[in-house]
Tab-separated table of C-alpha atoms in Angstrom:
chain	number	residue	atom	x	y	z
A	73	UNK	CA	3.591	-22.866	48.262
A	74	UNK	CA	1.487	-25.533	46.086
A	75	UNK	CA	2.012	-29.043	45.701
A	76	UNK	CA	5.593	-29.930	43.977
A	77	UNK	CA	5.337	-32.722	41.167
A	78	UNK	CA	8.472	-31.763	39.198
A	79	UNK	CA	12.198	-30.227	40.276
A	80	UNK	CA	15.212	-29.923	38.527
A	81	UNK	CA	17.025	-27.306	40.262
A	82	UNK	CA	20.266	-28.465	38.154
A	83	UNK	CA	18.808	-27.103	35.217
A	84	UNK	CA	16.627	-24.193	37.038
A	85	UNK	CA	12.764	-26.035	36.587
A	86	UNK	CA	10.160	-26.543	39.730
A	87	UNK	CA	7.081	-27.210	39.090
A	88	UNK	CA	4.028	-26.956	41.657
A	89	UNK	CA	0.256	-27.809	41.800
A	90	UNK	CA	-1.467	-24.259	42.431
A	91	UNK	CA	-2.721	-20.840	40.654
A	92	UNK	CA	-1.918	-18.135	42.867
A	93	UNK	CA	-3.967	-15.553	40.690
A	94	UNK	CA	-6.864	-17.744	40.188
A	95	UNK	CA	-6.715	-18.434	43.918
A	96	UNK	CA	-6.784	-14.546	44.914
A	97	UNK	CA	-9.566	-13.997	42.498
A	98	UNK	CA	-11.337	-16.687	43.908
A	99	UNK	CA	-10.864	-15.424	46.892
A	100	UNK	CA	-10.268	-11.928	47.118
A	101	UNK	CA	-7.309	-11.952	48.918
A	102	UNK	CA	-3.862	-11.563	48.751
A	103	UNK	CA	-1.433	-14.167	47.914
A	104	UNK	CA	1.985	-14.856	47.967
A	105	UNK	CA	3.412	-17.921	45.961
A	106	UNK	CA	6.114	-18.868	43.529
A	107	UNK	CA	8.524	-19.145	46.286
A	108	UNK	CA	10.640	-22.064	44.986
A	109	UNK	CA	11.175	-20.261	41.818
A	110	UNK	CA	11.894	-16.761	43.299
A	111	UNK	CA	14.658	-19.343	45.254
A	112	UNK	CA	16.214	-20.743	42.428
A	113	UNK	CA	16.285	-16.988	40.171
A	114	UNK	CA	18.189	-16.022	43.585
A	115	UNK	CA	21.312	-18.511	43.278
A	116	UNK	CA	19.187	-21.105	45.220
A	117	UNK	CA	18.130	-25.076	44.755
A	118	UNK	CA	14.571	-24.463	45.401
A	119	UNK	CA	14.321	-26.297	47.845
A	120	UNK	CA	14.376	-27.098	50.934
A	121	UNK	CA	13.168	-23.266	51.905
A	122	UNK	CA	12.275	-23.997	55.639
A	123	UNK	CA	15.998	-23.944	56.949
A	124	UNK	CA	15.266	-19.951	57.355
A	125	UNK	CA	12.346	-20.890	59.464
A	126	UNK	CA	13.909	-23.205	61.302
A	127	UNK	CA	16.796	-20.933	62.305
A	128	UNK	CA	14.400	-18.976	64.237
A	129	UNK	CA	12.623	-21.577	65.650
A	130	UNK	CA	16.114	-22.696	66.896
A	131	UNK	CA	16.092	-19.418	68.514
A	132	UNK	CA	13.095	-19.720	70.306
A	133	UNK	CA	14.079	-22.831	71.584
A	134	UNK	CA	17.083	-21.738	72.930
A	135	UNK	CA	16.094	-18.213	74.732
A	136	UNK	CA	12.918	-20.412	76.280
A	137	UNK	CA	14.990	-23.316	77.292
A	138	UNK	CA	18.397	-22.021	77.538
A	139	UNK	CA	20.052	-24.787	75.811
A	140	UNK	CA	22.692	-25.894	72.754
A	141	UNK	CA	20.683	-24.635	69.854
A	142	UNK	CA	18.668	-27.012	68.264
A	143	UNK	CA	18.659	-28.650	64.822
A	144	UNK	CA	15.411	-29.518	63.094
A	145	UNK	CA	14.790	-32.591	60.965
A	146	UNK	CA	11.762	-32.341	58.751
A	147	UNK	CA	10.199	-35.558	57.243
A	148	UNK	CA	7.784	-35.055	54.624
A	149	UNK	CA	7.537	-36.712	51.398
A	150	UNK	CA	10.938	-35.940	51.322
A	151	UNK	CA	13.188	-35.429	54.855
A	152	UNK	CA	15.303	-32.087	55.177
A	153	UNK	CA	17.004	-31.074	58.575
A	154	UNK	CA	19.190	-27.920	59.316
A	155	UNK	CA	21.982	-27.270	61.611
A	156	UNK	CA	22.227	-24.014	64.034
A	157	UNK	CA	25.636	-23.786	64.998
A	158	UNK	CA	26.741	-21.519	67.594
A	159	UNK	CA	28.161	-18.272	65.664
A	160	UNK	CA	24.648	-18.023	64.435
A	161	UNK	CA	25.640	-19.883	61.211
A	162	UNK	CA	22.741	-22.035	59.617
A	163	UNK	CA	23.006	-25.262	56.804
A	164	UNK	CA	20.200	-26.795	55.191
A	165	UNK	CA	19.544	-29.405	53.334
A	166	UNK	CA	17.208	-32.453	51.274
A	167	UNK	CA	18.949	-36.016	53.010
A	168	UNK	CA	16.355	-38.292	50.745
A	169	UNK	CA	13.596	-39.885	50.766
A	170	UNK	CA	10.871	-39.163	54.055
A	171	UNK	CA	7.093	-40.905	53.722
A	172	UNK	CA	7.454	-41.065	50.405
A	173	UNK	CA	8.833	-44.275	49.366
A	174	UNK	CA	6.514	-45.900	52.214
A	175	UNK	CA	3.461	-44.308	51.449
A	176	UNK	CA	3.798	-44.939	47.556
A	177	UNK	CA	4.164	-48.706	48.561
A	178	UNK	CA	1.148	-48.543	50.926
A	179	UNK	CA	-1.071	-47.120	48.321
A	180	UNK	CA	-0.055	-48.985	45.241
A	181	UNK	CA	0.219	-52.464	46.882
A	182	UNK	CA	-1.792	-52.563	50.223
A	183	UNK	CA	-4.558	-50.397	49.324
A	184	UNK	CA	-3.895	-47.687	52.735
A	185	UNK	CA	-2.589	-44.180	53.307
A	186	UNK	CA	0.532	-45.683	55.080
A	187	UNK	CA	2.074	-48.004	57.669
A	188	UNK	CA	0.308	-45.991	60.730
A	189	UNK	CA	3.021	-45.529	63.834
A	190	UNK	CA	5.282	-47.821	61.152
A	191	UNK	CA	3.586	-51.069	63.183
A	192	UNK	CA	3.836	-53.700	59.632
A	193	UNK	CA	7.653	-52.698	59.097
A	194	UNK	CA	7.795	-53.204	63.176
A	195	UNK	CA	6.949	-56.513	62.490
A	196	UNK	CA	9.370	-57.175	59.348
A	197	UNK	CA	13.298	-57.958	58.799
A	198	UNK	CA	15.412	-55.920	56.582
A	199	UNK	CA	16.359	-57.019	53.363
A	200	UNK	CA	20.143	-56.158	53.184
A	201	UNK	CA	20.656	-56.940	49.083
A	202	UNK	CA	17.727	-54.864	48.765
A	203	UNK	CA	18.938	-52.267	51.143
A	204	UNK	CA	22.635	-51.496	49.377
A	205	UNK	CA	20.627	-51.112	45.987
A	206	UNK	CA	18.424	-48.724	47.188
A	207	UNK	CA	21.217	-46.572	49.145
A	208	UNK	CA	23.316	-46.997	45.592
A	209	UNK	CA	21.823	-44.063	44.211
A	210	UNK	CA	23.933	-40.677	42.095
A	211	UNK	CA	21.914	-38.694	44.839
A	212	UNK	CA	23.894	-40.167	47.537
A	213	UNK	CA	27.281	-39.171	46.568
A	214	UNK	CA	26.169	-35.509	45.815
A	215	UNK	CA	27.611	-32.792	48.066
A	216	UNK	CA	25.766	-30.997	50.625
A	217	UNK	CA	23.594	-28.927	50.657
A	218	UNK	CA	20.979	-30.749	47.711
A	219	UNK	CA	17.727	-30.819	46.619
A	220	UNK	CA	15.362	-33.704	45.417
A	221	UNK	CA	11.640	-34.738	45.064
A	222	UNK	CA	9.542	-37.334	43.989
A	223	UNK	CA	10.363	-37.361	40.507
A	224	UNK	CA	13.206	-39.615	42.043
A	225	UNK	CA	12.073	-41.218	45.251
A	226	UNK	CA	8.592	-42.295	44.096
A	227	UNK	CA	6.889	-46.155	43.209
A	228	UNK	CA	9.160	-46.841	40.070
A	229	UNK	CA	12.130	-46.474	42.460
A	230	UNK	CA	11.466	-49.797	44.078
A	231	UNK	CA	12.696	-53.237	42.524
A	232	UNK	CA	10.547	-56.253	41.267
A	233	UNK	CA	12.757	-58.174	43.098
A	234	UNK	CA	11.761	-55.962	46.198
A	235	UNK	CA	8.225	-55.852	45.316
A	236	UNK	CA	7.710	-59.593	45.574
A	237	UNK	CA	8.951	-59.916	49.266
A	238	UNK	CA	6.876	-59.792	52.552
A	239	UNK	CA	5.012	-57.134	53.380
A	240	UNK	CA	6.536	-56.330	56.500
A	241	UNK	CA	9.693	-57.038	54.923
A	242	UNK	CA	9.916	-54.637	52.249
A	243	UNK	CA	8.569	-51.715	54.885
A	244	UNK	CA	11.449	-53.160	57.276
A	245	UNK	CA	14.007	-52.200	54.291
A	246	UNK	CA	12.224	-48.977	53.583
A	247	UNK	CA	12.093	-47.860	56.702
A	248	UNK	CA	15.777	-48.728	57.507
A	249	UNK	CA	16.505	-46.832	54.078
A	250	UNK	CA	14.736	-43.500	54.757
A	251	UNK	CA	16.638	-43.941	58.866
A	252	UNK	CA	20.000	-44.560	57.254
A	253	UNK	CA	19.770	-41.728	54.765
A	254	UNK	CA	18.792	-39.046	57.196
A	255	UNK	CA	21.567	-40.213	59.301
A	256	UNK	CA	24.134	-40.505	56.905
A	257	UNK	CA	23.415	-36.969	55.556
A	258	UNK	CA	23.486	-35.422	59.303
A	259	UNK	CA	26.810	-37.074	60.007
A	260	UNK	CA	27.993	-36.280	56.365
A	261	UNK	CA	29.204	-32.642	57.669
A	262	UNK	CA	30.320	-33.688	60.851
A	263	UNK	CA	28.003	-31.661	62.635
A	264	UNK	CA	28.287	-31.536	66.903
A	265	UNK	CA	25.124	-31.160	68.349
A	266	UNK	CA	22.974	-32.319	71.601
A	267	UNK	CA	19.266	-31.769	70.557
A	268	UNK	CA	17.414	-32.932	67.088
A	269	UNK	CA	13.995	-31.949	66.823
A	270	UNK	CA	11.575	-33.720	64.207
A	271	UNK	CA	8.622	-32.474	62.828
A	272	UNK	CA	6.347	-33.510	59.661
A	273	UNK	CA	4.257	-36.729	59.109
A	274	UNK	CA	7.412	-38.792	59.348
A	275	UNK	CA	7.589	-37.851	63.280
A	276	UNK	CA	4.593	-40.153	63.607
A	277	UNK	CA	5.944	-43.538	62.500
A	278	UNK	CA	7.332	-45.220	65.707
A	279	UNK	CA	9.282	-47.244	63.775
A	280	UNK	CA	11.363	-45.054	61.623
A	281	UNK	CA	11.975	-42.484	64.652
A	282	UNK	CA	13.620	-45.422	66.232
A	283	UNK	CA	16.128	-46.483	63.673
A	284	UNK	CA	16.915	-42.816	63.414
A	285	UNK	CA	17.436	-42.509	66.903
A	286	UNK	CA	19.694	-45.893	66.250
A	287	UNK	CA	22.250	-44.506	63.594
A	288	UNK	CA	22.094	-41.462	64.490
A	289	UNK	CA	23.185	-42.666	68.696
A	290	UNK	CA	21.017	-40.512	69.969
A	291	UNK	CA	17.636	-39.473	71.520
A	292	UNK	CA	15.287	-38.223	68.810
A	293	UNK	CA	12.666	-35.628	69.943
A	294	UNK	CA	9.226	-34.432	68.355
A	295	UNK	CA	8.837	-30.432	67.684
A	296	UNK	CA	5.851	-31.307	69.805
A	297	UNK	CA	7.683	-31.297	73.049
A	298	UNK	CA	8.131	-27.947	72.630
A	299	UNK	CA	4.429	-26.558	72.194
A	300	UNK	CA	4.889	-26.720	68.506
A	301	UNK	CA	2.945	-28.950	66.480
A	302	UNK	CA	4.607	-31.542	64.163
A	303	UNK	CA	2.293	-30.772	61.499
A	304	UNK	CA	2.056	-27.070	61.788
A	305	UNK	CA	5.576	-26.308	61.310
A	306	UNK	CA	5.960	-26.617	57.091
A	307	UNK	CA	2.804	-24.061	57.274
A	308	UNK	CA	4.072	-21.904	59.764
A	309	UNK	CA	7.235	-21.481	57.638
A	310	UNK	CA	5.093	-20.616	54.833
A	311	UNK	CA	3.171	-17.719	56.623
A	312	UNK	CA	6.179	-16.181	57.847
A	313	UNK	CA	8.069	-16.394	54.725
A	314	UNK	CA	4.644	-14.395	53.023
A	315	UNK	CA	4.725	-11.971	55.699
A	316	UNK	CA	7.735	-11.026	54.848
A	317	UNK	CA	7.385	-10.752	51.417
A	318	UNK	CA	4.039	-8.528	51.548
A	319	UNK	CA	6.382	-6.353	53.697
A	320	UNK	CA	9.032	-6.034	50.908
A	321	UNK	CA	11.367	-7.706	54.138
A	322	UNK	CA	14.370	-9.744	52.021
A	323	UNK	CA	15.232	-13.220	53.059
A	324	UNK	CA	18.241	-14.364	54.146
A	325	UNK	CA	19.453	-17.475	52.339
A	326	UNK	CA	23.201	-18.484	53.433
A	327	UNK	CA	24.774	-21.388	53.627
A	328	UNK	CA	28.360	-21.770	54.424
A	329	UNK	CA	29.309	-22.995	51.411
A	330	UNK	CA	26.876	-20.994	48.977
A	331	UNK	CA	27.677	-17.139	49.437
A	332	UNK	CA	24.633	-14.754	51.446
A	333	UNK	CA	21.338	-13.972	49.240
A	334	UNK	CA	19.190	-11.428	50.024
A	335	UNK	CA	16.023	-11.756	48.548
A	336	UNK	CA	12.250	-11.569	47.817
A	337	UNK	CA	11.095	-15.115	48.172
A	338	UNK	CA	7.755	-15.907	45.866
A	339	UNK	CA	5.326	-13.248	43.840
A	340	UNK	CA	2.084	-11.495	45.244
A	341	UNK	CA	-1.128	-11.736	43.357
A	342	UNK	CA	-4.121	-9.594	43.885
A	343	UNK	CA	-7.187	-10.091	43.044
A	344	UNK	CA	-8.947	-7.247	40.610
């Protein structure tokens, strides 16, 4: 589904890194892409497209385990979870910032990937002034379900004032930002639920799966548990989704405040 540098799903514009023609002629194959904009030409943000995916994970969890159904929190770049309520119902939706804001602090200023298991923010306090500024954001006060991307949540969204504190202290903050709005975006609907599931690069840092596990007063469990790995889940999404759509199956897009969409998520090109 490409890389995403640019989206704008108020005005109808996503923008991702990736040629699915030149990549089928370079590879002879089949490929299915364009799904975000196939999303938003159906009444959609865009983005996030893995709550469909994750309603039938949710279902796999619960015939194998015979449990509540289970609700899926994705932490990327950017963090997305949806709900599985009981009537078979399913809500979806961005909540923010995921690695993003951390990473693009641990590359521009420490010279690393990112804060591995989250042990320098382990080791910092949280900078509270800091903390409302960052959590002051339009984005915030949106309705649910919304869309977002790093043309918002990227380096330039952090403060000078920020940027000259500790270390440890301004990956405490970050961390406690990205925690609180996940939380506050879960809670936002009012949602009653027993089992949160987490998958993506975000399920990896120690320290953030903590403070979510803090706000949201609860245990916090990896997708991993399950036999499904954290990592594999985004691209498993992605495979089903072009299965579908080489088999001309629609796509089911609801929300239960956005009326049902049927449709053909992303384009097919062959190579000639």
């Amino acid at each position: 589904h490409g890389q995403t540098i640019f989206h704008d799903p108020k005005n109808g514009v996503t923008k991702q890194l990736g040629d699915g023609y030149l990549l089928s002629q370079l590879t002879k194959k089949t490929v299915v892409c364009d799904f975000r904009q196939k999303d938003l030409q159906n009444d959609g943000q865009g983005a996030p497209l893995t709550p469909i995916f994750h309603n039938l994970l949710s279902n796999l969890i619960y015939n194998k385990h015979k449990d509540e159904f289970s609700n899926i929190l994705n932490i990327g770049g950017i963090s997305n979870y949806t709900f599985v309520d009981k009537d078979g119902s399913y809500f979806g939706s961005d909540t923010g910032p995921g690695n993003a804001l951390m990473d693009a602090y641990c590359k521009n200023i420490l010279g690393i990937e990112f804060d591995k298991s989250g042990s320098i923010a382990k080791k910092g306090k949280v900078i509270n002034s800091e903390l409302k500024k960052l959590l002051s954001n339009g984005f915030f006060k949106k309705k649910l379900p919304k869309s977002t991307g790093k043309e918002l949540f990227n380096f330039g969204y952090l403060s000078k004032n920020l940027l000259k504190k500790e270390k440890q202290d301004i990956l405490a903050t970050l961390v406690e930002f990205t925690a609180i709005s996940i939380s506050n975006a879960i809670k936002n609907k009012g949602h009653s639920f027993k089992n949160i599931y987490v998958c993506g690069g975000g399920s990896n840092n120690k320290a953030l799966m903590d403070r979510i596990s803090y706000h949201l007063d609860m245990s916090v469990k990896v997708t991993s548990e399950l036999g499904f790995n954290t990592q594999a889940i985004e691209s498993m999404a992605f495979g089903w989704l072009a299965y579908r759509r080489i088999n001309n199956i629609p796509s089911k897009v609801e929300q239960k405040n956005r009326r049902e969409v049927l449709a053909l998520l992303g384009s097919i090109t062959k190579s000639i």
